[in-house]
């Protein structure tokens, strides 16, 4: 098994330690994000470092910022990735090759297939939500993965539930996220035998809607076994574990052939990991 953890540390312990490091990097942004959510769109933020509180719009006395966010969101969606018109074209690096008739036909066919695939997936809904997050917080984050029912699927993450790290080129290559799932969803996703005794007991006593915190880490795999074809040997690892579960046991160990993290920022300052936003201008 290839891991990112040092020899003296289990993989789960490594992930928990790195999650704490990523929390420290993100912490300075959280108070501003909370203000942005309170005064523009409270439904798009869940800060796990704070006590869960009721979603309220009572601080929004003037809705100008909220309507401005929706205008920007809709404008970006229709102007950049409109599902009603062709918004991308495929080409070749060789300018002469793309003029060759069979190549033109191939590119046109692939474009059509891609548009059909996008239309049948949740991509456009995810894009729309992401544009709104960019407007408010300056940062959007989604995970693009295969789906048996839809070929591809974008899991657009709730702001505040993920932590990012960028590489030397400023690309988001690491994403740690936390989500709260019911016992029924956890068992269906990972299987009964992979779960902790607490979840098994809840399932056995029909407490299907009891919720538990699950973590998911995506990051470059530092060590790989050459030539080995295995989900646990792919270039990007994808590991799940319970927040308070077994220190030595992952719920799932898998991976991706390519970076699945889609995390554009509105504007990045220097070596920051998170972006600044138009919404920040609206704060008095």
Tab-separated table of C-alpha atoms in Angstrom:
chain	number	residue	atom	x	y	z
A	1	UNK	CA	0.000	0.000	0.000
A	2	UNK	CA	1.386	3.394	-0.979
A	3	UNK	CA	0.847	6.164	1.540
A	4	UNK	CA	1.729	9.791	2.239
A	5	UNK	CA	2.185	9.172	5.968
A	6	UNK	CA	5.696	8.759	7.448
A	7	UNK	CA	6.550	5.311	8.777
A	8	UNK	CA	5.874	6.184	12.416
A	9	UNK	CA	2.347	7.401	11.672
A	10	UNK	CA	-0.803	5.693	10.399
A	11	UNK	CA	-2.493	7.102	7.309
A	12	UNK	CA	-5.506	8.252	9.335
A	13	UNK	CA	-3.246	9.964	11.888
A	14	UNK	CA	-1.375	11.702	9.074
A	15	UNK	CA	-4.606	12.973	7.528
A	16	UNK	CA	-5.861	14.243	10.875
A	17	UNK	CA	-2.593	16.066	11.511
A	18	UNK	CA	-2.563	17.666	8.084
A	19	UNK	CA	-6.212	18.678	8.453
A	20	UNK	CA	-5.234	20.630	11.579
A	21	UNK	CA	-2.420	22.333	9.662
A	22	UNK	CA	-4.811	23.312	6.853
A	23	UNK	CA	-7.268	24.680	9.424
A	24	UNK	CA	-4.581	27.034	10.710
A	25	UNK	CA	-3.919	28.310	7.183
A	26	UNK	CA	-7.612	29.019	6.591
A	27	UNK	CA	-8.494	30.440	10.000
A	28	UNK	CA	-7.642	34.133	9.225
A	29	UNK	CA	-10.266	34.171	6.447
A	30	UNK	CA	-13.168	32.813	8.452
A	31	UNK	CA	-14.372	35.959	10.232
A	32	UNK	CA	-14.622	37.799	6.901
A	33	UNK	CA	-16.430	34.865	5.314
A	34	UNK	CA	-18.919	34.864	8.183
A	35	UNK	CA	-19.666	38.563	7.623
A	36	UNK	CA	-20.079	37.969	3.888
A	37	UNK	CA	-22.530	35.153	4.537
A	38	UNK	CA	-24.455	37.101	7.189
A	39	UNK	CA	-25.013	40.131	4.955
A	40	UNK	CA	-25.221	38.582	1.463
A	41	UNK	CA	-26.119	34.854	1.411
A	42	UNK	CA	-26.262	32.898	4.710
A	43	UNK	CA	-27.111	29.570	3.055
A	44	UNK	CA	-23.691	29.174	1.385
A	45	UNK	CA	-21.459	28.946	4.458
A	46	UNK	CA	-20.911	26.262	7.095
A	47	UNK	CA	-17.901	26.972	9.262
A	48	UNK	CA	-17.022	23.724	10.989
A	49	UNK	CA	-14.690	25.485	13.416
A	50	UNK	CA	-17.682	27.206	14.960
A	51	UNK	CA	-20.780	25.937	16.688
A	52	UNK	CA	-23.540	25.096	14.227
A	53	UNK	CA	-26.128	27.845	14.254
A	54	UNK	CA	-29.468	28.495	12.642
A	55	UNK	CA	-29.436	29.973	9.147
A	56	UNK	CA	-30.892	33.455	9.456
A	57	UNK	CA	-31.311	36.440	7.116
A	58	UNK	CA	-32.100	38.911	9.890
A	59	UNK	CA	-28.850	40.845	9.352
A	60	UNK	CA	-29.761	41.602	5.730
A	61	UNK	CA	-31.479	44.968	6.077
A	62	UNK	CA	-30.647	46.068	2.519
A	63	UNK	CA	-30.706	43.316	-0.151
A	64	UNK	CA	-28.616	45.256	-2.668
A	65	UNK	CA	-25.577	43.017	-2.107
A	66	UNK	CA	-27.627	39.835	-2.487
A	67	UNK	CA	-29.188	41.010	-5.760
A	68	UNK	CA	-25.777	42.166	-7.033
A	69	UNK	CA	-24.395	38.698	-6.280
A	70	UNK	CA	-27.229	37.060	-8.236
A	71	UNK	CA	-26.701	39.414	-11.179
A	72	UNK	CA	-22.980	38.621	-11.303
A	73	UNK	CA	-23.673	34.901	-10.876
A	74	UNK	CA	-26.200	34.781	-13.714
A	75	UNK	CA	-24.040	36.970	-15.937
A	76	UNK	CA	-21.020	34.709	-15.545
A	77	UNK	CA	-23.102	31.600	-16.173
A	78	UNK	CA	-24.735	32.928	-19.340
A	79	UNK	CA	-21.593	34.653	-20.592
A	80	UNK	CA	-19.010	31.935	-19.925
A	81	UNK	CA	-20.713	28.523	-19.814
A	82	UNK	CA	-24.216	28.975	-21.174
A	83	UNK	CA	-25.994	25.621	-21.704
A	84	UNK	CA	-28.046	27.265	-24.462
A	85	UNK	CA	-25.154	27.817	-26.880
A	86	UNK	CA	-21.770	26.326	-27.827
A	87	UNK	CA	-19.297	27.877	-25.381
A	88	UNK	CA	-16.166	25.914	-26.242
A	89	UNK	CA	-14.345	24.742	-29.332
A	90	UNK	CA	-11.806	21.928	-29.675
A	91	UNK	CA	-8.736	22.442	-31.790
A	92	UNK	CA	-5.223	21.070	-32.393
A	93	UNK	CA	-1.810	22.478	-31.559
A	94	UNK	CA	-0.890	22.185	-35.242
A	95	UNK	CA	-2.812	24.923	-37.124
A	96	UNK	CA	-2.591	23.016	-40.416
A	97	UNK	CA	-3.877	19.758	-38.933
A	98	UNK	CA	-7.138	21.301	-37.737
A	99	UNK	CA	-7.976	22.266	-41.344
A	100	UNK	CA	-7.789	18.611	-42.443
A	101	UNK	CA	-11.350	17.401	-43.192
A	102	UNK	CA	-11.268	14.148	-41.166
A	103	UNK	CA	-9.811	16.042	-38.196
A	104	UNK	CA	-12.533	18.699	-38.448
A	105	UNK	CA	-15.182	15.983	-38.471
A	106	UNK	CA	-13.616	14.233	-35.476
A	107	UNK	CA	-13.385	17.440	-33.422
A	108	UNK	CA	-16.985	18.380	-34.232
A	109	UNK	CA	-18.210	14.923	-33.204
A	110	UNK	CA	-16.317	15.059	-29.898
A	111	UNK	CA	-17.660	18.561	-29.200
A	112	UNK	CA	-21.223	17.326	-29.709
A	113	UNK	CA	-20.661	14.326	-27.433
A	114	UNK	CA	-19.180	16.537	-24.733
A	115	UNK	CA	-22.128	18.944	-24.863
A	116	UNK	CA	-24.570	16.047	-24.599
A	117	UNK	CA	-22.630	14.705	-21.629
A	118	UNK	CA	-22.646	18.097	-19.902
A	119	UNK	CA	-26.375	18.506	-20.518
A	120	UNK	CA	-27.167	15.125	-18.993
A	121	UNK	CA	-25.023	15.713	-15.890
A	122	UNK	CA	-25.239	18.220	-13.032
A	123	UNK	CA	-22.326	20.263	-14.379
A	124	UNK	CA	-24.328	23.393	-15.198
A	125	UNK	CA	-26.053	23.486	-11.812
A	126	UNK	CA	-22.652	23.131	-10.148
A	127	UNK	CA	-21.189	25.904	-12.315
A	128	UNK	CA	-24.032	28.242	-11.339
A	129	UNK	CA	-23.515	27.612	-7.623
A	130	UNK	CA	-19.762	28.012	-8.024
A	131	UNK	CA	-20.099	31.397	-9.715
A	132	UNK	CA	-22.138	32.564	-6.736
A	133	UNK	CA	-19.435	31.417	-4.321
A	134	UNK	CA	-16.838	33.300	-6.353
A	135	UNK	CA	-18.925	36.459	-6.117
A	136	UNK	CA	-19.360	36.190	-2.347
A	137	UNK	CA	-16.196	34.562	-1.017
A	138	UNK	CA	-13.782	34.758	-3.951
A	139	UNK	CA	-13.351	30.990	-3.887
A	140	UNK	CA	-15.267	28.079	-5.379
A	141	UNK	CA	-14.461	24.402	-4.971
A	142	UNK	CA	-15.858	21.306	-6.634
A	143	UNK	CA	-14.743	17.738	-7.204
A	144	UNK	CA	-15.143	16.364	-10.722
A	145	UNK	CA	-15.523	12.595	-10.720
A	146	UNK	CA	-17.001	9.758	-12.719
A	147	UNK	CA	-20.558	8.667	-12.035
A	148	UNK	CA	-22.153	5.376	-13.079
A	149	UNK	CA	-25.491	7.057	-13.764
A	150	UNK	CA	-24.307	10.334	-15.350
A	151	UNK	CA	-20.791	9.546	-16.688
A	152	UNK	CA	-19.428	12.610	-14.879
A	153	UNK	CA	-20.602	14.496	-11.844
A	154	UNK	CA	-19.471	17.679	-10.141
A	155	UNK	CA	-19.724	17.672	-6.364
A	156	UNK	CA	-19.896	21.394	-5.607
A	157	UNK	CA	-18.716	21.810	-2.028
A	158	UNK	CA	-20.310	23.965	0.640
A	159	UNK	CA	-18.093	26.904	1.518
A	160	UNK	CA	-16.516	26.456	4.929
A	161	UNK	CA	-16.532	22.666	4.651
A	162	UNK	CA	-13.292	22.414	2.683
A	163	UNK	CA	-9.634	23.339	3.120
A	164	UNK	CA	-7.240	23.904	0.203
A	165	UNK	CA	-3.528	23.906	-0.480
A	166	UNK	CA	-1.957	25.094	-3.728
A	167	UNK	CA	1.238	23.992	-5.441
A	168	UNK	CA	4.130	26.160	-6.625
A	169	UNK	CA	2.108	27.208	-9.683
A	170	UNK	CA	-0.881	28.295	-7.645
A	171	UNK	CA	-3.026	25.302	-8.616
A	172	UNK	CA	-5.268	23.753	-5.974
A	173	UNK	CA	-3.887	20.224	-5.714
A	174	UNK	CA	-4.967	19.373	-2.158
A	175	UNK	CA	-8.495	19.430	-0.778
A	176	UNK	CA	-9.620	18.225	2.633
A	177	UNK	CA	-13.359	18.321	3.207
A	178	UNK	CA	-15.745	17.384	5.976
A	179	UNK	CA	-19.401	16.439	5.622
A	180	UNK	CA	-22.097	15.247	7.969
A	181	UNK	CA	-23.909	12.130	6.739
A	182	UNK	CA	-26.660	9.998	8.155
A	183	UNK	CA	-25.978	6.414	9.236
A	184	UNK	CA	-28.008	5.166	6.295
A	185	UNK	CA	-25.881	7.087	3.776
A	186	UNK	CA	-22.605	6.057	5.407
A	187	UNK	CA	-23.480	2.349	5.414
A	188	UNK	CA	-24.747	2.514	1.820
A	189	UNK	CA	-21.579	4.276	0.636
A	190	UNK	CA	-18.843	2.446	2.541
A	191	UNK	CA	-20.393	-0.800	3.773
A	192	UNK	CA	-21.258	-2.060	7.240
A	193	UNK	CA	-17.926	-3.726	8.014
A	194	UNK	CA	-15.831	-0.631	7.261
A	195	UNK	CA	-17.580	1.523	9.868
A	196	UNK	CA	-16.889	2.084	13.555
A	197	UNK	CA	-18.819	0.289	16.250
A	198	UNK	CA	-20.774	3.469	17.011
A	199	UNK	CA	-22.181	3.614	13.475
A	200	UNK	CA	-22.811	-0.145	13.405
A	201	UNK	CA	-24.754	0.109	16.660
A	202	UNK	CA	-26.804	3.032	15.350
A	203	UNK	CA	-27.604	1.032	12.228
A	204	UNK	CA	-28.485	-2.118	14.172
A	205	UNK	CA	-30.889	-0.136	16.367
A	206	UNK	CA	-32.535	1.530	13.326
A	207	UNK	CA	-31.159	5.009	14.098
A	208	UNK	CA	-30.733	5.583	10.392
A	209	UNK	CA	-30.879	9.377	10.541
A	210	UNK	CA	-28.261	9.827	13.255
A	211	UNK	CA	-25.408	11.838	11.731
A	212	UNK	CA	-21.636	11.455	11.902
A	213	UNK	CA	-18.788	13.568	10.541
A	214	UNK	CA	-16.848	12.029	7.649
A	215	UNK	CA	-13.601	13.387	6.231
A	216	UNK	CA	-12.316	13.122	2.665
A	217	UNK	CA	-8.779	13.958	1.555
A	218	UNK	CA	-7.579	14.477	-2.014
A	219	UNK	CA	-3.902	15.236	-2.542
A	220	UNK	CA	-0.948	14.209	-4.723
A	221	UNK	CA	0.359	10.767	-3.797
A	222	UNK	CA	3.967	11.267	-2.759
A	223	UNK	CA	5.071	7.646	-3.157
A	224	UNK	CA	3.853	5.258	-5.851
A	225	UNK	CA	4.772	1.751	-6.916
A	226	UNK	CA	5.911	1.861	-10.584
A	227	UNK	CA	3.803	-0.242	-12.932
A	228	UNK	CA	1.175	-1.139	-10.347
A	229	UNK	CA	-2.407	-0.655	-11.561
A	230	UNK	CA	-4.426	-0.053	-8.426
A	231	UNK	CA	-6.842	2.591	-7.148
A	232	UNK	CA	-4.573	2.969	-4.136
A	233	UNK	CA	-1.613	3.741	-6.413
A	234	UNK	CA	-3.085	6.489	-8.577
A	235	UNK	CA	-1.341	9.895	-8.852
A	236	UNK	CA	-3.942	11.586	-6.599
A	237	UNK	CA	-5.069	9.773	-3.473
A	238	UNK	CA	-8.689	9.878	-2.323
A	239	UNK	CA	-9.162	8.679	1.266
A	240	UNK	CA	-12.178	8.725	3.592
A	241	UNK	CA	-12.239	8.307	7.371
A	242	UNK	CA	-14.513	8.894	10.352
A	243	UNK	CA	-13.928	12.003	12.417
A	244	UNK	CA	-13.752	10.039	15.669
A	245	UNK	CA	-13.270	6.582	14.237
A	246	UNK	CA	-10.492	4.015	14.294
A	247	UNK	CA	-7.003	5.551	14.226
A	248	UNK	CA	-5.738	2.715	12.024
A	249	UNK	CA	-8.628	2.263	9.610
A	250	UNK	CA	-9.733	4.214	6.551
A	251	UNK	CA	-13.306	3.940	5.386
A	252	UNK	CA	-12.038	3.889	1.806
A	253	UNK	CA	-8.694	4.186	0.050
A	254	UNK	CA	-8.840	5.108	-3.600
A	255	UNK	CA	-7.466	7.651	-6.065
A	256	UNK	CA	-7.724	9.640	-9.286
A	257	UNK	CA	-5.658	9.523	-12.463
A	258	UNK	CA	-5.837	13.327	-12.725
A	259	UNK	CA	-6.430	16.197	-10.341
A	260	UNK	CA	-10.231	16.265	-9.797
A	261	UNK	CA	-10.234	19.518	-7.790
A	262	UNK	CA	-11.928	22.421	-9.585
A	263	UNK	CA	-11.147	25.404	-7.344
A	264	UNK	CA	-11.001	28.727	-9.209
A	265	UNK	CA	-10.398	31.900	-7.224
A	266	UNK	CA	-11.681	35.340	-8.157
A	267	UNK	CA	-8.320	36.959	-7.438
A	268	UNK	CA	-5.307	35.541	-5.602
A	269	UNK	CA	-2.882	37.752	-3.707
A	270	UNK	CA	0.733	36.581	-3.734
A	271	UNK	CA	0.987	33.113	-2.149
A	272	UNK	CA	-2.471	32.992	-0.540
A	273	UNK	CA	-4.460	29.776	-0.803
A	274	UNK	CA	-7.848	31.550	-0.951
A	275	UNK	CA	-9.121	34.381	-3.127
A	276	UNK	CA	-10.546	37.829	-2.523
A	277	UNK	CA	-14.010	38.641	-3.860
A	278	UNK	CA	-16.316	41.413	-5.116
A	279	UNK	CA	-18.442	40.704	-2.045
A	280	UNK	CA	-15.659	41.994	0.184
A	281	UNK	CA	-16.089	45.429	-1.372
A	282	UNK	CA	-19.705	45.447	-0.261
A	283	UNK	CA	-18.779	45.107	3.420
A	284	UNK	CA	-18.839	48.496	5.128
